[in-house]
GROMACS .gro file of N, CA and C in nm:
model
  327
    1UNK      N    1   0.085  -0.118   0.000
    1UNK     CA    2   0.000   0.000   0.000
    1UNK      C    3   0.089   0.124   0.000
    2UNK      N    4   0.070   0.225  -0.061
    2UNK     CA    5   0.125   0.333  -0.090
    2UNK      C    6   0.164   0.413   0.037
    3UNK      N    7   0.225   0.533   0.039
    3UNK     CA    8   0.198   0.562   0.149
    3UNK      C    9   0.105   0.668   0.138
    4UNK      N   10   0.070   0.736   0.029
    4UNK     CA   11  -0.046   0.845   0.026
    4UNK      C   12  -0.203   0.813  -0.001
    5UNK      N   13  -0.206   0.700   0.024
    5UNK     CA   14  -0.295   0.611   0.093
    5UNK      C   15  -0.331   0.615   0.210
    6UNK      N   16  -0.226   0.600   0.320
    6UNK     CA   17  -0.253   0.606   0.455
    6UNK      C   18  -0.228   0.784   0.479
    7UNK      N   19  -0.228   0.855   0.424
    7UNK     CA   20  -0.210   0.984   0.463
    7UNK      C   21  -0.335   1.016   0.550
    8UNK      N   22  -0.323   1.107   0.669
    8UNK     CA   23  -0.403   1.120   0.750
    8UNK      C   24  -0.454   1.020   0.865
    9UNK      N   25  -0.433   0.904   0.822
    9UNK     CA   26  -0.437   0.796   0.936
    9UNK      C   27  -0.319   0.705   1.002
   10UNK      N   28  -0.188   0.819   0.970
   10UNK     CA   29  -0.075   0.771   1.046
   10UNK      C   30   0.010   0.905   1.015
   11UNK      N   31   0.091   0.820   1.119
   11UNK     CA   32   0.227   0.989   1.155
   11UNK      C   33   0.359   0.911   1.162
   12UNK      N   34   0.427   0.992   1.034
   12UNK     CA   35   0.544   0.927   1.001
   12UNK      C   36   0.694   0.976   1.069
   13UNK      N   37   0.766   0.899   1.175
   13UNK     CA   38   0.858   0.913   1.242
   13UNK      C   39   0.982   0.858   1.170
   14UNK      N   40   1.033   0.968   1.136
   14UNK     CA   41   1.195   0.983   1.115
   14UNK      C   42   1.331   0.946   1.204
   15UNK      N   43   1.383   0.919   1.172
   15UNK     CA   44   1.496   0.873   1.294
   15UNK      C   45   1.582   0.995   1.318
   16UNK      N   46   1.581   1.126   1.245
   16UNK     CA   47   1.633   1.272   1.312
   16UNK      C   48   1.514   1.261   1.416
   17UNK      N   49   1.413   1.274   1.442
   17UNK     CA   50   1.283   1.290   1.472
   17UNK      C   51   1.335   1.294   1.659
   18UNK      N   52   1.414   1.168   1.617
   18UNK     CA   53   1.451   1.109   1.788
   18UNK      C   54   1.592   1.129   1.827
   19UNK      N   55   1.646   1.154   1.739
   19UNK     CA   56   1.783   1.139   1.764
   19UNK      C   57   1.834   1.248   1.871
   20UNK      N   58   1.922   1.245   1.962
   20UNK     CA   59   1.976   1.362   2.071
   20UNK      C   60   2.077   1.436   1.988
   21UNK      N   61   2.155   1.358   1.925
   21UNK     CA   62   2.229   1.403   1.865
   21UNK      C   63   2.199   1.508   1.749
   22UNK      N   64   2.114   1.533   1.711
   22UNK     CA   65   2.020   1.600   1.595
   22UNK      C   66   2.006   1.733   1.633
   23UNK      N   67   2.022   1.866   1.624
   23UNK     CA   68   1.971   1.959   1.676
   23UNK      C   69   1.831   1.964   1.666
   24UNK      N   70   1.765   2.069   1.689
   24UNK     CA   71   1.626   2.121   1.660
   24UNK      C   72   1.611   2.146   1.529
   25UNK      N   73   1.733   2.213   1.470
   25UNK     CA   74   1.670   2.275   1.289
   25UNK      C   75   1.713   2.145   1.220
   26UNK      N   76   1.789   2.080   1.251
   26UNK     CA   77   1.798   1.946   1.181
   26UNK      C   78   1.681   1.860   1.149
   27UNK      N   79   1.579   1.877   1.263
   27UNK     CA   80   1.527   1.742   1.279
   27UNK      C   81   1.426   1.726   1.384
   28UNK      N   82   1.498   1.715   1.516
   28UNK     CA   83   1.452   1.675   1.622
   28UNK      C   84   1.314   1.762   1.699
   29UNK      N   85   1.245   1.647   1.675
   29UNK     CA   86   1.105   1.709   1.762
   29UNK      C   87   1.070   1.731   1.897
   30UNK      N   88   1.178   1.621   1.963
   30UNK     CA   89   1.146   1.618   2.143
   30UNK      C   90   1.246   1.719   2.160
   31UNK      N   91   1.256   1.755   2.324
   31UNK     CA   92   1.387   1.791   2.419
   31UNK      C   93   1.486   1.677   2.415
   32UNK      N   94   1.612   1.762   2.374
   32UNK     CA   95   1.746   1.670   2.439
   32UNK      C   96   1.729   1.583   2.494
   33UNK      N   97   1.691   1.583   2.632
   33UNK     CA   98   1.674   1.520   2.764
   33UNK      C   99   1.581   1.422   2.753
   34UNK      N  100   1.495   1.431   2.647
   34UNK     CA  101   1.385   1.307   2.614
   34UNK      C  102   1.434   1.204   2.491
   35UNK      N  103   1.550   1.269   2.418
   35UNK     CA  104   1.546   1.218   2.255
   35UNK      C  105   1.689   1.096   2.316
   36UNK      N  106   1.715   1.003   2.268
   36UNK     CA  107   1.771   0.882   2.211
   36UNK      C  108   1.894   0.860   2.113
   37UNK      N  109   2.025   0.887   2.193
   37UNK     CA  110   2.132   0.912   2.094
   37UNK      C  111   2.114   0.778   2.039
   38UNK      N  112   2.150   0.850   1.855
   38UNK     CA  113   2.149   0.700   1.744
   38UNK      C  114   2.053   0.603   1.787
   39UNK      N  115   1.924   0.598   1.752
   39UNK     CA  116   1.816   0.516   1.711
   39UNK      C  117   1.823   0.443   1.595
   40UNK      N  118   1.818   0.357   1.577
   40UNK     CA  119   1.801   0.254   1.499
   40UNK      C  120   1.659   0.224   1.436
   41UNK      N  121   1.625   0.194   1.340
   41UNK     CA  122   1.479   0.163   1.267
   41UNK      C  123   1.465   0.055   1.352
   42UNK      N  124   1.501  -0.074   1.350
   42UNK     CA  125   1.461  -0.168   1.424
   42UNK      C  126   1.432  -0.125   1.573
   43UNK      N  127   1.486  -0.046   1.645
   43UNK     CA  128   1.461   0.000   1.751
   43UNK      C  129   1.304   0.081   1.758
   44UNK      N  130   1.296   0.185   1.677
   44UNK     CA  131   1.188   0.240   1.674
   44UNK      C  132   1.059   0.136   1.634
   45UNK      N  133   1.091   0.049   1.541
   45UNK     CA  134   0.989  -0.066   1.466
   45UNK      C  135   0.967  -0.123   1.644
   46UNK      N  136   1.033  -0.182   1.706
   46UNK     CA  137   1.026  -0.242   1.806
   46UNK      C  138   0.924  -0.203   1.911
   47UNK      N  139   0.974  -0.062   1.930
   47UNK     CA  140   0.925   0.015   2.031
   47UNK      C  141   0.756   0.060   1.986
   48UNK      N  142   0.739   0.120   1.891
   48UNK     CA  143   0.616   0.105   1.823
   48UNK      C  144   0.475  -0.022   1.846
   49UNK      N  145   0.584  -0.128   1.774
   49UNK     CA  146   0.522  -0.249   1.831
   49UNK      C  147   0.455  -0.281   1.974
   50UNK      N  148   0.560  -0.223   2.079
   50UNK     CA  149   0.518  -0.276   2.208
   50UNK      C  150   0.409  -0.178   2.245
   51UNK      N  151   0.386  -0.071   2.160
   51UNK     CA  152   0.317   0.020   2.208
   51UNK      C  153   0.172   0.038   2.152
   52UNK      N  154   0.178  -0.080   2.057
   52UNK     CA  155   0.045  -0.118   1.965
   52UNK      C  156   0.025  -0.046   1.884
   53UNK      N  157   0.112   0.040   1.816
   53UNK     CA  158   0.099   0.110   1.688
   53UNK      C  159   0.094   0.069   1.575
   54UNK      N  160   0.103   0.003   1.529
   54UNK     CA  161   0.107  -0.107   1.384
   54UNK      C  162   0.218  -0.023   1.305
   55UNK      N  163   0.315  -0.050   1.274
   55UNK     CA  164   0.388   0.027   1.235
   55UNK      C  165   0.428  -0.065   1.069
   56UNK      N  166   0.400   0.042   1.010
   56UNK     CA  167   0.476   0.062   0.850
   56UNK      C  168   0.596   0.077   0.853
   57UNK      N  169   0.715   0.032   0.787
   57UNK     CA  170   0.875   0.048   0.778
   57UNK      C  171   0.879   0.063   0.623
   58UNK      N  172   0.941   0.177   0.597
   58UNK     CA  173   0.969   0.242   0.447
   58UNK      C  174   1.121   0.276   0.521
   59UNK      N  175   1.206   0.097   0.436
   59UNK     CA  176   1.350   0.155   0.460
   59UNK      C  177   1.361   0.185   0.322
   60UNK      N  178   1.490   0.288   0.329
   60UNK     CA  179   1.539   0.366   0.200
   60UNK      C  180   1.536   0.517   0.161
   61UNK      N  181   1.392   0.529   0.233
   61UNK     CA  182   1.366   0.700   0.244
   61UNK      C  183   1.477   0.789   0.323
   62UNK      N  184   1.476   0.881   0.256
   62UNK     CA  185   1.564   0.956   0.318
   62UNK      C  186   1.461   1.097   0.391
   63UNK      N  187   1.530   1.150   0.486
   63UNK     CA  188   1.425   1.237   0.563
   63UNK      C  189   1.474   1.411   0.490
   64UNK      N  190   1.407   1.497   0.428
   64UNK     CA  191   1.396   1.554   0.367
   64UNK      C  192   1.564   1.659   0.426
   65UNK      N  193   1.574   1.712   0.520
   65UNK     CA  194   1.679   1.779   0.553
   65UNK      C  195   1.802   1.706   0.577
   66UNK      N  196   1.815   1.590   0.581
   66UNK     CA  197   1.932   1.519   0.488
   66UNK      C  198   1.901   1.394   0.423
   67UNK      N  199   1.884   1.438   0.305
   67UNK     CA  200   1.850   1.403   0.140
   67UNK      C  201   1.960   1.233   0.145
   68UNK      N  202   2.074   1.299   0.157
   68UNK     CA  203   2.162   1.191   0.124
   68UNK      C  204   2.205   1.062   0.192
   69UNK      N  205   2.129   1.085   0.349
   69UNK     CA  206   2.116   0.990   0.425
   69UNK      C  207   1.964   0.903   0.393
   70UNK      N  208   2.017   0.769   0.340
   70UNK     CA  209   1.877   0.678   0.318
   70UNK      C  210   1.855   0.609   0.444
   71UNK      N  211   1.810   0.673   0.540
   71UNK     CA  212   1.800   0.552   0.652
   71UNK      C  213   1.684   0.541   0.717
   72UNK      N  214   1.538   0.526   0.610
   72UNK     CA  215   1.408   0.471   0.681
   72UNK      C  216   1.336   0.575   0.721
   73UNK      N  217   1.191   0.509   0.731
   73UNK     CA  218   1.125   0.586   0.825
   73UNK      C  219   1.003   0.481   0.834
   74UNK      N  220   0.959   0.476   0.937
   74UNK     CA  221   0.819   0.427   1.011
   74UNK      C  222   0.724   0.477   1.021
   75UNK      N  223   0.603   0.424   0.971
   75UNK     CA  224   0.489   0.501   0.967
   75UNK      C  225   0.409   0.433   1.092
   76UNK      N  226   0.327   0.508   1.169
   76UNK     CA  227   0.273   0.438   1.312
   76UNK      C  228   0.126   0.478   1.321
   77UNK      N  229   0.071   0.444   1.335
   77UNK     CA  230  -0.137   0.452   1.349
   77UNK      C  231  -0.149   0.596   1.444
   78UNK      N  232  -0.262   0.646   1.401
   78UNK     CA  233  -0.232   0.806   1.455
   78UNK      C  234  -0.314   0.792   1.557
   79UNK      N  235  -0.308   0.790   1.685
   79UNK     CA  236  -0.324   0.760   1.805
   79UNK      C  237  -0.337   0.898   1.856
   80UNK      N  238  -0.240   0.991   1.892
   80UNK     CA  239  -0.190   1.103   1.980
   80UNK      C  240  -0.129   1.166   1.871
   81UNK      N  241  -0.080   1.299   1.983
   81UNK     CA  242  -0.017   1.431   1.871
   81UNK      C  243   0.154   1.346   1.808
   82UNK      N  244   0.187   1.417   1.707
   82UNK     CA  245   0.316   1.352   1.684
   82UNK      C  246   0.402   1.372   1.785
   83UNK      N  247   0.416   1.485   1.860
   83UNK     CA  248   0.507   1.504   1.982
   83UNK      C  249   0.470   1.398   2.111
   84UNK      N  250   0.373   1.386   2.105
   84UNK     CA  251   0.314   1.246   2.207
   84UNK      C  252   0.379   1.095   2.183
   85UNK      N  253   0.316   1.128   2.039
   85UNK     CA  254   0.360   0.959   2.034
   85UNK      C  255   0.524   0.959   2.002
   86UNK      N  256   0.588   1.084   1.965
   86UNK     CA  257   0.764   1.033   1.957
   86UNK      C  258   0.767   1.009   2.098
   87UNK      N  259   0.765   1.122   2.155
   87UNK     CA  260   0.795   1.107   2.286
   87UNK      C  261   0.733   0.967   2.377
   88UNK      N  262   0.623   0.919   2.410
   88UNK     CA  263   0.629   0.770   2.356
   88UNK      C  264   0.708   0.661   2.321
   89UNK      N  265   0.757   0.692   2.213
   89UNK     CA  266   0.858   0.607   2.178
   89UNK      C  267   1.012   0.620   2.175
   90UNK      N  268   1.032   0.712   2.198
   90UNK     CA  269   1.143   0.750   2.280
   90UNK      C  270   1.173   0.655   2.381
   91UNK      N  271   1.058   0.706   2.461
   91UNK     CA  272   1.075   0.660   2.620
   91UNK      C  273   1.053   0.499   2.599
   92UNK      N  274   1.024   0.451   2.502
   92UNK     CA  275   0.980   0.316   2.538
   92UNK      C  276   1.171   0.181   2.448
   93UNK      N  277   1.208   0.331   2.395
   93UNK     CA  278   1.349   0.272   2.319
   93UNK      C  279   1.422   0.316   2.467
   94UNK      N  280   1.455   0.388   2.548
   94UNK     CA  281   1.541   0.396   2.629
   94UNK      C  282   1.521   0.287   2.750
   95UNK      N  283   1.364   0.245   2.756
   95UNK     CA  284   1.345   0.129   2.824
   95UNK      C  285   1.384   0.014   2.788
   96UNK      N  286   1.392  -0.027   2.654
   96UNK     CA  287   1.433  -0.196   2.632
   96UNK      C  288   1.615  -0.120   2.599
   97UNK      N  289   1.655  -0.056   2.590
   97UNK     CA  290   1.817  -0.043   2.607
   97UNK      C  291   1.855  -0.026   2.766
   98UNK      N  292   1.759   0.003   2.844
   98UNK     CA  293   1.771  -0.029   3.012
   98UNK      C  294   1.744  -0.177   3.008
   99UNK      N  295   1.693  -0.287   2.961
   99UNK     CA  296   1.672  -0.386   2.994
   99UNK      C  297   1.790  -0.504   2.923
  100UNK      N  298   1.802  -0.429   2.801
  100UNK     CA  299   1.940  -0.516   2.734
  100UNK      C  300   2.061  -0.489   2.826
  101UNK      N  301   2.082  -0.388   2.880
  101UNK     CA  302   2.182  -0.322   2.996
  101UNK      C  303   2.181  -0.438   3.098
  102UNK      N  304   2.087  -0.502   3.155
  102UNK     CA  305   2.081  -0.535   3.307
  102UNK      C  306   2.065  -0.698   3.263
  103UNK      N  307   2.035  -0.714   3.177
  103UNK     CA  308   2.012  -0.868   3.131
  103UNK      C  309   2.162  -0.989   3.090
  104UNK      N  310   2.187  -1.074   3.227
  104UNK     CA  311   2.349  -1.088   3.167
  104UNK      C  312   2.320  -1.136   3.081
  105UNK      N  313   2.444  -1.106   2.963
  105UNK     CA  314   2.489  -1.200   2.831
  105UNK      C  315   2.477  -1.356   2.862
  106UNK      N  316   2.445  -1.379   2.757
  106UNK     CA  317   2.437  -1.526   2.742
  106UNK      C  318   2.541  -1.588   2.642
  107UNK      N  319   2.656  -1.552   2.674
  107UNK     CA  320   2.774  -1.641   2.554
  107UNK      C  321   2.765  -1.717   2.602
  108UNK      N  322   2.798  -1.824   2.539
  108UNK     CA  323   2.871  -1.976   2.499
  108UNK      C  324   3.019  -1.974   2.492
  109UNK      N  325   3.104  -2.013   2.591
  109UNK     CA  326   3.249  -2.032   2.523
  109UNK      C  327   3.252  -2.168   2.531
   0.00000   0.00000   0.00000
């Protein structure tokens, strides 16, 4: 399905969107203090998920203020304001990287 199809019944999150590292004119929609240095698509796909958003993944897109970076974007069921639901998912990526943190490794030697 296209994506101007789902226009209006989802809100499409960029990975500047979240990033800490991102300034404000770059990109970034939350506060510093809320945003997620280097997010990952799978991370955001993840986090989405747990949060019952049904999430669309359009890897390849590039996010309009840097053109030359192809790195995805997720489309998520429009639930809340876009600043809600990043923030949302923000908070819900800094939670499973608190849980990969505290969980011992499981190697095999």
């Amino acid at each position: 399905m296209s994506s101007r199809k789902l226009k209006g019944s989802r809100t499409c999150i960029w990975l500047a969107n979240l990033d800490a590292k991102v300034g404000r004119s770059r990109g970034r929609k939350i506060p510093r203090e809320l945003a997620v240095p280097k997010p990952t698509l799978k991370e955001v796909v993840e986090a989405a998920k747990e949060l019952g958003l049904d999430p669309i993944v359009e890897e390849g897109k590039s996010y309009p203020k840097s053109w030359w970076q192809h790195k995805g974007r997720v489309l998520v069921k429009k639930v809340d304001s876009k600043t809600n639901t990043l923030r949302a998912v923000a908070r819900k990526i800094l939670e499973n990287r608190e849980k990969l943190k505290r969980e011992p490794s499981t190697v095999q030697v």
